Coordinates of C-alpha atoms in Angstrom, one line a residue:
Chain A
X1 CA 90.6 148.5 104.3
X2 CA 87.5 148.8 106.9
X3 CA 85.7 150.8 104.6
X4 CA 85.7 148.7 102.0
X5 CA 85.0 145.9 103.7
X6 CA 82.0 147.8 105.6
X7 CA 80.6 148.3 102.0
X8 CA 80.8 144.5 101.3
X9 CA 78.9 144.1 104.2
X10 CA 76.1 146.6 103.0
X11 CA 76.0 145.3 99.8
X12 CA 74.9 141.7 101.6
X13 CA 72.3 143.6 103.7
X14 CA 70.9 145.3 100.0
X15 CA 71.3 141.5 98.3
X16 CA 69.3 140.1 101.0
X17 CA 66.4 143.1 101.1
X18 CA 66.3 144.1 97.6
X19 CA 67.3 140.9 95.6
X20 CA 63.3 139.6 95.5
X21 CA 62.0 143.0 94.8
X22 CA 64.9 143.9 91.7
X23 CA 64.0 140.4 90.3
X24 CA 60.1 140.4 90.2
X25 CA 61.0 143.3 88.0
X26 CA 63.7 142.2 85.6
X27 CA 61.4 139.3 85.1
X28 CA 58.7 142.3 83.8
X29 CA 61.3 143.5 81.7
X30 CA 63.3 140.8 80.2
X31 CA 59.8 138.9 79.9
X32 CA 62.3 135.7 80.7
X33 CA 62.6 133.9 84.3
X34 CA 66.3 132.6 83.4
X35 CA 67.2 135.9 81.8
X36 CA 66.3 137.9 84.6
X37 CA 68.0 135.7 86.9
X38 CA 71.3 135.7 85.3
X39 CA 71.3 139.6 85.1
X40 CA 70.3 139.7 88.6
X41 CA 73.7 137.2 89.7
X42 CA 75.6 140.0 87.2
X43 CA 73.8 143.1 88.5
X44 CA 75.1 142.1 92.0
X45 CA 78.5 141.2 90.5
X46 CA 78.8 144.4 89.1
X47 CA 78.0 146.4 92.5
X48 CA 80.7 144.1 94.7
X49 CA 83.3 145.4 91.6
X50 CA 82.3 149.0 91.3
X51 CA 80.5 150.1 94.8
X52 CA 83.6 149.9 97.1
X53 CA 85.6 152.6 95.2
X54 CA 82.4 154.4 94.0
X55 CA 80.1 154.4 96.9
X56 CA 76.6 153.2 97.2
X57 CA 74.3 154.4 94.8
X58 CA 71.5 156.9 96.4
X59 CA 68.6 154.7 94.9
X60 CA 70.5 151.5 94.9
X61 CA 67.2 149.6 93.8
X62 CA 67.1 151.6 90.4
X63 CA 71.1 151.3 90.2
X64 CA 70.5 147.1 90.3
X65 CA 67.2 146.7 88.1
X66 CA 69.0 148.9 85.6
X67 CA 72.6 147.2 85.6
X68 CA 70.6 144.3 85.1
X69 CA 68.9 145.3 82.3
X70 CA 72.3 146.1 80.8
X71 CA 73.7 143.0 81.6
X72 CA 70.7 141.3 79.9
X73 CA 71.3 143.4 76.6
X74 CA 74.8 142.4 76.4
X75 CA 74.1 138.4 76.9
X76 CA 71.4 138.7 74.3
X77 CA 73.9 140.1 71.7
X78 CA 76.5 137.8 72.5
X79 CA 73.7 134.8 71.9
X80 CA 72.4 136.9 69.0
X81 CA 75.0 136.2 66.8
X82 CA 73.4 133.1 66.2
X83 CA 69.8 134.5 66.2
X84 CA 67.8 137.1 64.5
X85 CA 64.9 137.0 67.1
X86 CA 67.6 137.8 69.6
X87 CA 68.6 140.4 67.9
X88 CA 65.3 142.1 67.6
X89 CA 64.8 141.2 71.1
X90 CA 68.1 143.0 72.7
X91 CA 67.3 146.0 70.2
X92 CA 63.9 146.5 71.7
X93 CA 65.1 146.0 75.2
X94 CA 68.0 148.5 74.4
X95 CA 64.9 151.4 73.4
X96 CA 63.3 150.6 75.9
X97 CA 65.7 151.4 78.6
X98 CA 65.5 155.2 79.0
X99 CA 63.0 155.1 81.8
X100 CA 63.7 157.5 84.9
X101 CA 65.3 156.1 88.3
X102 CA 62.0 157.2 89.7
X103 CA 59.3 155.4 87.6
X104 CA 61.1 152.3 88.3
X105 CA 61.1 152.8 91.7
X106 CA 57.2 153.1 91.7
X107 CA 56.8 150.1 89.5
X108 CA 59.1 147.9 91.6
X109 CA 56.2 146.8 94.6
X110 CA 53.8 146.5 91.8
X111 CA 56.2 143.7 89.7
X112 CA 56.3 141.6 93.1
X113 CA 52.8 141.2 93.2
X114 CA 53.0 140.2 89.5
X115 CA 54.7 137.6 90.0
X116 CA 53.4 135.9 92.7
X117 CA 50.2 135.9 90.5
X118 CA 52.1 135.0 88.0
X119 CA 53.8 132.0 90.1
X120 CA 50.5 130.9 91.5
X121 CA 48.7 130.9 88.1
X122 CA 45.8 128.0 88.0
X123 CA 47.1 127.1 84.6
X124 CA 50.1 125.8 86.6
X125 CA 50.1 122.5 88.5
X126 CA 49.7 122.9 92.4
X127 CA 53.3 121.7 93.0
X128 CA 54.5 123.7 90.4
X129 CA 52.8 126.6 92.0
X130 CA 53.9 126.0 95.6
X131 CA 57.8 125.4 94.1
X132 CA 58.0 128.5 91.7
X133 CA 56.7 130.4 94.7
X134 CA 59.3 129.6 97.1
X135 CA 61.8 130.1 94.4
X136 CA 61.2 133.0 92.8
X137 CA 59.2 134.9 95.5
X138 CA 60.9 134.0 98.5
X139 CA 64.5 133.1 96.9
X140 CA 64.5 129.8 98.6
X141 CA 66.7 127.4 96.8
X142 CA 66.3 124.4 95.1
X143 CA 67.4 122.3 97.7
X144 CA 66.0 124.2 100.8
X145 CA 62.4 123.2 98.4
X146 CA 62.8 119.8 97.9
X147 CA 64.2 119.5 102.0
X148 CA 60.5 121.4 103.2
X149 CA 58.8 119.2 101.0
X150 CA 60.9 115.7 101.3
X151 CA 61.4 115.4 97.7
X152 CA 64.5 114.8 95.4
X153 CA 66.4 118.6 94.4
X154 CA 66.0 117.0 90.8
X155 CA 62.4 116.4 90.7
X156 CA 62.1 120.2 92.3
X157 CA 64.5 121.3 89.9
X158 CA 62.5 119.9 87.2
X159 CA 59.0 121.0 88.4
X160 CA 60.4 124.3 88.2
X161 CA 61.9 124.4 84.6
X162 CA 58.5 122.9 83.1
X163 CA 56.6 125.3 85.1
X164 CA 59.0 128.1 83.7
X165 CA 58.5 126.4 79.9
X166 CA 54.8 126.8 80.6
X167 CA 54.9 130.2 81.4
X168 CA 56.9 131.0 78.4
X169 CA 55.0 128.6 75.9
X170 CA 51.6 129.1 76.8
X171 CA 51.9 132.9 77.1
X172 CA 51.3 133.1 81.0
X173 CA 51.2 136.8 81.6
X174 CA 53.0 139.2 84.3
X175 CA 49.4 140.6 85.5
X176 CA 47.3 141.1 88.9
X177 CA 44.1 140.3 87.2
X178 CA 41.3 142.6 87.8
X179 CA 37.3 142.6 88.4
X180 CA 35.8 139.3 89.1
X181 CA 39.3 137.7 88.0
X182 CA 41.0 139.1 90.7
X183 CA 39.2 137.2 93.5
X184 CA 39.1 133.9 91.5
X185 CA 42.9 134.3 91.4
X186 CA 43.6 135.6 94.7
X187 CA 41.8 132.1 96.0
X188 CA 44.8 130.3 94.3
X189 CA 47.6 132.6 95.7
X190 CA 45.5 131.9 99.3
X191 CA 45.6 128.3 98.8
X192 CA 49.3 128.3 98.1
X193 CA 50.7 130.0 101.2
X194 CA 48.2 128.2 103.4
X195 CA 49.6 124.9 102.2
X196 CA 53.4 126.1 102.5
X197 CA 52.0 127.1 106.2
X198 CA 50.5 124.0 107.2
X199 CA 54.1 122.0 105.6
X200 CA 55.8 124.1 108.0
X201 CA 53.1 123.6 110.8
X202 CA 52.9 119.9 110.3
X203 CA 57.1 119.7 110.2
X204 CA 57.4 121.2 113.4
X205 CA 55.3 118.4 115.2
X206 CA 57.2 116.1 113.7
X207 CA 60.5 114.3 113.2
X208 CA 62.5 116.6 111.2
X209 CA 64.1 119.6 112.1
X210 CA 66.0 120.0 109.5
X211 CA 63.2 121.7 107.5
X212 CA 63.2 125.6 106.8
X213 CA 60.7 127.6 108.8
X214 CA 58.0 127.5 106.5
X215 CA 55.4 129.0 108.4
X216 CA 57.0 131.7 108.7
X217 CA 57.8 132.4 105.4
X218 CA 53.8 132.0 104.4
X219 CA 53.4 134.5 106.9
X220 CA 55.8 136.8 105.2
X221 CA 54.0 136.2 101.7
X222 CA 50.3 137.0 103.4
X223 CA 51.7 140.6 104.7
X224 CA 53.7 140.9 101.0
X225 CA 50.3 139.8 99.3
X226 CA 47.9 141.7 101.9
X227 CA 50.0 145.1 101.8
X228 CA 50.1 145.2 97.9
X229 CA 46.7 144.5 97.0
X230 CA 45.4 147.8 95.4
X231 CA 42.8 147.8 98.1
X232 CA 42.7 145.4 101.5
X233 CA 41.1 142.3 100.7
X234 CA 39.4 140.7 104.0
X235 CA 40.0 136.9 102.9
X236 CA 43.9 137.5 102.6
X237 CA 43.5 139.2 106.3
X238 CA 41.8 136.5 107.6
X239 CA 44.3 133.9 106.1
X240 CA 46.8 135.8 107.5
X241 CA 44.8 136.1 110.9
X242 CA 44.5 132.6 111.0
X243 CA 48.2 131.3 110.5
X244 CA 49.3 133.9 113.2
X245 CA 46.9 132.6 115.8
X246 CA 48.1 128.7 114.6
X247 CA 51.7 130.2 114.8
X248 CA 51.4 131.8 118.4
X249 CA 50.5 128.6 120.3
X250 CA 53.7 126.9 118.4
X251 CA 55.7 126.2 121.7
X252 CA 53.2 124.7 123.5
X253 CA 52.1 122.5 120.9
X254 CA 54.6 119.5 121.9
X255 CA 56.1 119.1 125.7
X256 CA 59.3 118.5 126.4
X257 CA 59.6 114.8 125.4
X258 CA 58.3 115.6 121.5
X259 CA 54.5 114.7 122.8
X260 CA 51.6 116.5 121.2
X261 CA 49.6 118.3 123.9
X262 CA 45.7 118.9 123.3
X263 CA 44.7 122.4 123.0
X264 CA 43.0 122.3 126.3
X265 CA 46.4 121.2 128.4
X266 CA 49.0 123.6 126.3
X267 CA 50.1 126.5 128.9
X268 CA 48.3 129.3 128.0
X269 CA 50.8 131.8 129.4
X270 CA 53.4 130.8 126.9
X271 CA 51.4 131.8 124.0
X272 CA 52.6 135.0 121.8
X273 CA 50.4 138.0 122.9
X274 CA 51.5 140.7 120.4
X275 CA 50.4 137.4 117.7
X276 CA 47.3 137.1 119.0
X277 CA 46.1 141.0 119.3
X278 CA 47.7 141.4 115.7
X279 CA 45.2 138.4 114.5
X280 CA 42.3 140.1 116.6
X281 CA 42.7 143.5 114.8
X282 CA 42.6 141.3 111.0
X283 CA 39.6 139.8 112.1
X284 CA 37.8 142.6 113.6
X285 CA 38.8 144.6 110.4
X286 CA 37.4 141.5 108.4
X287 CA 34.2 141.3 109.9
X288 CA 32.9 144.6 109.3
X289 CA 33.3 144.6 105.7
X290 CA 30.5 141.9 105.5
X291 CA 32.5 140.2 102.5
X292 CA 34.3 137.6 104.8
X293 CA 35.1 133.8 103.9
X294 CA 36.2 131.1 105.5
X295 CA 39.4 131.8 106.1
X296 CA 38.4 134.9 108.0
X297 CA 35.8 132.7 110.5
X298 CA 38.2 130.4 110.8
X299 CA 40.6 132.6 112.3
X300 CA 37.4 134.0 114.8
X301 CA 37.3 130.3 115.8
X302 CA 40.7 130.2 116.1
X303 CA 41.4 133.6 118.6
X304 CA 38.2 132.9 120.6
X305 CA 40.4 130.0 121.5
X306 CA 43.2 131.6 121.6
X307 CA 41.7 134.7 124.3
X308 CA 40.2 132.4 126.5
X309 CA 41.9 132.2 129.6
X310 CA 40.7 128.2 130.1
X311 CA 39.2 125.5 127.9
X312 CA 36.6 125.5 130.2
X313 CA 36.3 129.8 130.2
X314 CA 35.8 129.3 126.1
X315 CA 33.0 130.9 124.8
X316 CA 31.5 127.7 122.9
X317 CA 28.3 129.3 122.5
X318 CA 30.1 131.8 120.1
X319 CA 32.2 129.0 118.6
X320 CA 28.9 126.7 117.5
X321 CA 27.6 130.2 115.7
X322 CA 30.7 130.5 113.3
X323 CA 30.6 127.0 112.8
X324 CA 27.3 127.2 111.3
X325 CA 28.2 130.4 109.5
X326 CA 31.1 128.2 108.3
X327 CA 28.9 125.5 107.3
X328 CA 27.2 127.2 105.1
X329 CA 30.0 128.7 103.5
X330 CA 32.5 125.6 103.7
X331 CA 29.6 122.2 103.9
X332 CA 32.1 119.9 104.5
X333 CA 32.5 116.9 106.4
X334 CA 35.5 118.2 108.4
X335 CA 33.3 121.4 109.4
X336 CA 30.7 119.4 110.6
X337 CA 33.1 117.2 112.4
X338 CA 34.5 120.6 114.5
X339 CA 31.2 121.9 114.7
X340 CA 30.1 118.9 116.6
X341 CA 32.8 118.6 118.7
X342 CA 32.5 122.3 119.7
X343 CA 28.4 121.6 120.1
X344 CA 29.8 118.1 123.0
X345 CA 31.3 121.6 124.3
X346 CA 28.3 123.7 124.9
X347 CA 25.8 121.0 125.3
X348 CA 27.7 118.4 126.5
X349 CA 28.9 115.2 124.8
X350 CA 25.4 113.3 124.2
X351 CA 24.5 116.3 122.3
X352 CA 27.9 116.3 120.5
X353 CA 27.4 112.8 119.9
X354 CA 24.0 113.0 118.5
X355 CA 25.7 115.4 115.8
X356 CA 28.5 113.6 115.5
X357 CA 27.5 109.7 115.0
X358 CA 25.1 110.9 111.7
X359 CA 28.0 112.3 110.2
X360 CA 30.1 109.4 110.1
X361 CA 28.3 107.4 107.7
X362 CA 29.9 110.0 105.3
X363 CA 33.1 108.0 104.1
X364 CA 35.7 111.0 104.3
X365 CA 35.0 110.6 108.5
X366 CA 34.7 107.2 108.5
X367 CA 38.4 106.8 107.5
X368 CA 39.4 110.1 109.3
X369 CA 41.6 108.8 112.6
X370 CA 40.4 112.3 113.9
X371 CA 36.3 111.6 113.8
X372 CA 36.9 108.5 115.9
X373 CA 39.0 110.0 118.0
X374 CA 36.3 112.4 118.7
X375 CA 33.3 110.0 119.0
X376 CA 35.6 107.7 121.3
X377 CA 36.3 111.3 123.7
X378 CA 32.6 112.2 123.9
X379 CA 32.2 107.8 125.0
X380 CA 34.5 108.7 127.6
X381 CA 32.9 111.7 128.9
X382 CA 29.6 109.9 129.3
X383 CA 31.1 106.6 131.1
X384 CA 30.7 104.4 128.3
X385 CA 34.2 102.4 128.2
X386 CA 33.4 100.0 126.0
X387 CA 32.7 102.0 123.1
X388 CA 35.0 104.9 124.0
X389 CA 37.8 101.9 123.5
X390 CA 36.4 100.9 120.2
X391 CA 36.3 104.3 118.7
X392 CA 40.1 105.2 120.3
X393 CA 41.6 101.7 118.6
X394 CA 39.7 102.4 115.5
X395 CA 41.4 105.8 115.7
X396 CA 44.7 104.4 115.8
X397 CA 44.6 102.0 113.1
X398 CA 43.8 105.1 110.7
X399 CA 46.3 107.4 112.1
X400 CA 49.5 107.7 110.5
X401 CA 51.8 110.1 112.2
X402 CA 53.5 108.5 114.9
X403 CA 53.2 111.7 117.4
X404 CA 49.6 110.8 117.3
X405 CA 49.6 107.1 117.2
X406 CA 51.4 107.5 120.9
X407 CA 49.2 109.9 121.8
X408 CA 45.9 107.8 120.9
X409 CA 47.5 105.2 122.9
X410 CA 47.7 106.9 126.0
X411 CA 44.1 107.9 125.8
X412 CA 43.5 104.1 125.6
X413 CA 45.9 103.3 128.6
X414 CA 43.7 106.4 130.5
X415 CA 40.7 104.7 130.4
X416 CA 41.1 101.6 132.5
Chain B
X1 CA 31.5 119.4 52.7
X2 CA 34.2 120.8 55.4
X3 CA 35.9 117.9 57.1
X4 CA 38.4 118.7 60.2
X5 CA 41.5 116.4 60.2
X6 CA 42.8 116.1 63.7
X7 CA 46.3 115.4 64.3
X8 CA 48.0 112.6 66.9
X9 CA 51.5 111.7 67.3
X10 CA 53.7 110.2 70.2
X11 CA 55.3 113.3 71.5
X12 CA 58.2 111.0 73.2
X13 CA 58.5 109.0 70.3
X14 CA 59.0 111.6 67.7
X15 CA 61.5 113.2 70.1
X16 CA 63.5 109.9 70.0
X17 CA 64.0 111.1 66.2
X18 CA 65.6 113.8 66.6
X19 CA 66.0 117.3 65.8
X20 CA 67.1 116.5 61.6
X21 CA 64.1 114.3 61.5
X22 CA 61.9 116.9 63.3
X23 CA 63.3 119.7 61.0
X24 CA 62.6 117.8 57.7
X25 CA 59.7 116.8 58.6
X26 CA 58.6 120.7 59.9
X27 CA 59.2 121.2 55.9
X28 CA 57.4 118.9 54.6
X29 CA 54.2 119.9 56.6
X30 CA 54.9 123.5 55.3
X31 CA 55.5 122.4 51.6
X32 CA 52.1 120.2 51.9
X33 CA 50.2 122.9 53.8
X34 CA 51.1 125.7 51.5
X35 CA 50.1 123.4 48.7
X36 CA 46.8 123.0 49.7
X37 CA 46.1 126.5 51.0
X38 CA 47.4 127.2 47.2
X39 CA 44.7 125.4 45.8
X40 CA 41.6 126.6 48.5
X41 CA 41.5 123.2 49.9
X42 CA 43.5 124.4 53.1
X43 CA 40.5 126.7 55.2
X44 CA 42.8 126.8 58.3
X45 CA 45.5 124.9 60.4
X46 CA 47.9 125.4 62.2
X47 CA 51.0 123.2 64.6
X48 CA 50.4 122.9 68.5
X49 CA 53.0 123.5 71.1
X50 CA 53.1 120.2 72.9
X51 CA 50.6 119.0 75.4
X52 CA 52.7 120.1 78.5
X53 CA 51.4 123.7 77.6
X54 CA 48.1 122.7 78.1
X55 CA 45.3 124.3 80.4
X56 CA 41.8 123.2 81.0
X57 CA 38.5 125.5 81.5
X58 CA 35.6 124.5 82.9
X59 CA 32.4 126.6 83.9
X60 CA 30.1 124.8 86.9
X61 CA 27.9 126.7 88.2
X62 CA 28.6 129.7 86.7
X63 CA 32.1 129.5 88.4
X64 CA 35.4 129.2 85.8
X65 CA 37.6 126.4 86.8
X66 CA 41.3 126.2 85.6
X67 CA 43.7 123.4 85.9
X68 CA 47.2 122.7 84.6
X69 CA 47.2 120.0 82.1
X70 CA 45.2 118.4 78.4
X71 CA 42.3 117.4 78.5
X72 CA 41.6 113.3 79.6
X73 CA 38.3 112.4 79.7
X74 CA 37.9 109.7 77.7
X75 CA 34.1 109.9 78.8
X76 CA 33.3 113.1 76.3
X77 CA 34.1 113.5 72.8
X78 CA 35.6 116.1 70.6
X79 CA 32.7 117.9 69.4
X80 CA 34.3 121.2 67.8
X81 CA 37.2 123.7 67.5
X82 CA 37.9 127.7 68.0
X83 CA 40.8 129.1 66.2
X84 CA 41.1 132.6 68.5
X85 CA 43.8 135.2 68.5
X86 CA 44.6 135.8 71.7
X87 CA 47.0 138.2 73.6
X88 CA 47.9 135.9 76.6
X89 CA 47.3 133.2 78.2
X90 CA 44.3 135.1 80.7
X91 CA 43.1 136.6 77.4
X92 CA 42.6 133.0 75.9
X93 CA 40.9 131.8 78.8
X94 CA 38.5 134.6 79.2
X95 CA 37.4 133.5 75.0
X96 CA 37.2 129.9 76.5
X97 CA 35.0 130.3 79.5
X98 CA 32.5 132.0 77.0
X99 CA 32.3 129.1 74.6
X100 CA 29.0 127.6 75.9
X101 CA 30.0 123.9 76.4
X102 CA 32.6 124.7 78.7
X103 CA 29.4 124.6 81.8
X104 CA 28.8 120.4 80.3
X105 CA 32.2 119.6 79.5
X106 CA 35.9 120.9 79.2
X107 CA 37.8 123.4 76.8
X108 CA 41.7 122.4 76.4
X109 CA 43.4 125.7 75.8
X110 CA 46.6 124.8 73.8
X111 CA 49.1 127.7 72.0
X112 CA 49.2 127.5 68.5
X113 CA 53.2 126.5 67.3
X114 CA 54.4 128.3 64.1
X115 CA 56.2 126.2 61.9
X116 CA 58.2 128.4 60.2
X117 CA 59.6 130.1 62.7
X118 CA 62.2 129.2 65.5
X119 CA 60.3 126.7 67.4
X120 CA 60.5 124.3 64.8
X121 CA 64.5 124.0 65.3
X122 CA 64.7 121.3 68.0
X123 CA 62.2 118.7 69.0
X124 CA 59.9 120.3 72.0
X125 CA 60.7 118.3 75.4
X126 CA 56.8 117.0 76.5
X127 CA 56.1 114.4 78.8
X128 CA 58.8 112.7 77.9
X129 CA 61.0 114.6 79.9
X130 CA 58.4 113.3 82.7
X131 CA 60.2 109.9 83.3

């Protein structure tokens, strides 16, 4: 029986490529997240029973979306007995089911990037964006969700079924908006994988490593999202840029005893090269369209850093100019903070601390463990103890993460 | 003189009823409305699905805002209605960005709940699934 256990095998390698792509569309079809979701579980069924003795399918895709569909016609009737909308429902489904192998195949890419608008929808709450997401784009379960995110499966679980009731209920629909829509929606999707990113970035500095790689899967999402825009949209490249340049420094970001190492100390030599010259080629692409945001200068911040061959080798000069350019797209505090960090940089730190000390009147840097940390580094440079120790136990007072709380105390230990 | 009579109720509480009480009382408010629409006194109306299908529009600065969620401001006042038909969600929105108070205060975009059909068979879980 090695052949038919060969075909099991193969029919795991299809589940695991083509399960995402087959549900996006039974979800366009069935117009129902549950439906689809139980004809997908019987779809598969239905291949482990027939595709040993049969063979695979040519166009096993088309084979599974349209078993599926089957499967969804004969729940509906077996509900229907019960209900007259169901009924009409598995009738309509039933006419409509005579569409070629190969139309579906075209449709297919198109129904993933559905419903990842669909998931990320600004009439859904953030959570409920980030959760429906995971689930239904990248087939994490329940639990691997409320792991990532350190909350209860239950309170995932029902974050997803409101979200679902929404969808239904308000009448979300299963569209990549266009025109002047499409970018105003496409900042939402952004915003989602950044923030699964950044869980997975933060995760990995800290305590637990029990939690799925993240980061990698909003990595996977950006090329998903960036390959099926009908055209190439330089933000999404730029987003996608910047969490491959974060991503390639990953093993130098904490030495060997789980301490957090400071850009300028992390071994350059360990950083991932074919990451980096993938990001440089986003960016460069980005740039010339002239329609950039601040996710694409970000990530120009990012790989100046990242292709310098010392902190003290870095460009700053350069740096400085897409902060400003950032400024003025992105005035926050935080950008300010950087810019006058990276000013202490070029100018040295009396310069970065005439910047810097203006800003922190501003009450998001005043409680920001980060801004004193900064001020206190620039004390240092210039010999000024006292203050330097000031602004470094201020620091740790507002810092909550313990990987920095030992960190800021060995910057206080350095300084006498 | 056209008068607008605004309907509140405890979601959790009338689900703590039940689904005979929400039935029977799903046929009362069609007897009473078909009554009055009988007699011209009844311009419009209609049932909302419960606040958990609620979105919000804002326009600031020319820029349409979105968020999950009623409206809860008890700052500004209810100063109108739109009755639209509306082919989704998007669709709805698009109508409710253009209604000119949305750039001075907020727009809660709720779907309309037909009482006759379906829907009206079991009490919709709101917020009181929340707890």
């Amino acid at each position: 029986m090695a052949a038919r256990g060969d075909t099991e095998q193969q029919i795991q390698r299809i589940f695991s490529s083509e399960s995402r792509r087959v549900l996006a569309t039974l979800i366009r079809l069935l117009g129902d997240f549950d439906l689809a979701e139980d004809a997908l579980q019987d779809a598969f069924i239905a291949a482990l029973r027939q595709w040993p003795d049969e063979g695979v399918p040519d166009n096993p895709r088309a084979w599974l979306v349209s078993a599926g569909r089957f499967k969804a016609i004969d729940q509906l009737r077996r509900r229907a007995r019960y209900n007259e909308i169901l009924h009409e429902q598995a009738q309509q489904l039933e006419q409509q089911a005579t569409v070629s192998m190969e139309e579906e195949n075209a449709a297919i890419e198109d129904d993933r990037l559905r419903l990842v608008f669909t998931c990320c929808h600004p009439g859904l709450a953030r959570e409920a964006q980030v959760a429906l997401t995971l689930r239904e784009v990248c087939g994490l379960t329940t639990e691997e969700i409320a792991r990532a995110f350190l909350k209860r499966p239950s309170t995932v679980a029902q974050r997803i079924v409101r979200a679902k009731a929404k969808i239904r209920d308000a009448k979300i629909p299963y569209e990549v908006p266009e025109g002047d829509e499409l970018y105003e929606r496409l900042h939402a999707v952004l915003q989602v994988i950044y923030l699964v990113f950044n869980e997975g970035y933060l995760a990995s500095s800290g305590e637990l490593l029990l939690r799925h790689d993240l980061s990698e899967e909003a990595i996977r999402l950006a090329e998903l999202v960036l390959r099926l825009l009908p055209q190439p949209e330089p933000e999404c490249a730029g987003l996608l840029a910047l969490m491959l340049l974060h991503h390639a420094r990953r093993a130098t970001r904490m030495d060997a005893q789980g301490e957090l190492v400071l850009l300028e100390d992390q071994d350059r030599s360990q950083w991932d090269r074919e990451e980096i010259a993938r990001a440089d080629a986003l960016i460069r692409r980005a740039l010339q369209t002239q329609r950039f945001g601040p996710y694409t200068l970000q990530a120009a911040i990012a790989a100046i850093h990242a292709q310098a061959p010392s902190s003290e080798a870095t460009d700053w000069q350069e740096i400085v100019g897409l902060y400003d350019l950032l400024l003025q797209q992105m005035p926050s505090p935080v950008v300010a903070l950087n810019r006058a960090v990276a000013l202490a940089m070029r100018d040295g730190p009396r310069a970065g601390l005439a910047a810097l000390e203006p800003l922190m009147e501003d009450k998001a840097l005043a409680d920001y463990h980060l801004a004193h940390a900064a001020l206190a580094d620039m004390h240092r440079r210039l010999g000024n103890i006292a203050d330097a120790r000031r602004d470094y136990e201020r620091a740790l007072t507002l810092a909550s993460q313990p990987a920095e709380q030992r960190f800021l105390r060995q910057r206080l230990e350095a300084l006498s | 003189m056209k008068y607008l009579c605004l309907v509140y109720y405890s979601e959790a509480a009338m689900q703590e009823r039940g689904d005979d009480h929400w039935q029977s009382l799903n046929k009362e408010c069609q007897a009473y409305s078909g009554g009055l629409t009988e007699s011209g006194v009844l311009l419009e109306g209609s049932a909302l699905q419960p606040v958990s299908t609620a979105t919000t529009v804002r326009v600031r600065d020319g820029q349409v805002s979105v968020t999950d969620g009623p409206f809860a401001e008890t700052k500004e006042q209810l100063a109108g209605f739109y009755m639209i038909e509306a082919n989704d969600l998007n669709d709805a929105i698009r109508v409710a960005s253009r209604i000119p108070p949305a750039r001075y205060g907020s727009i809660e975009v709720r779907p309309a709940r037909d009482i006759y059909d379906h829907s009206s068979e079991k009490v919709p879980y709101g917020e009181a699934l929340e707890s």
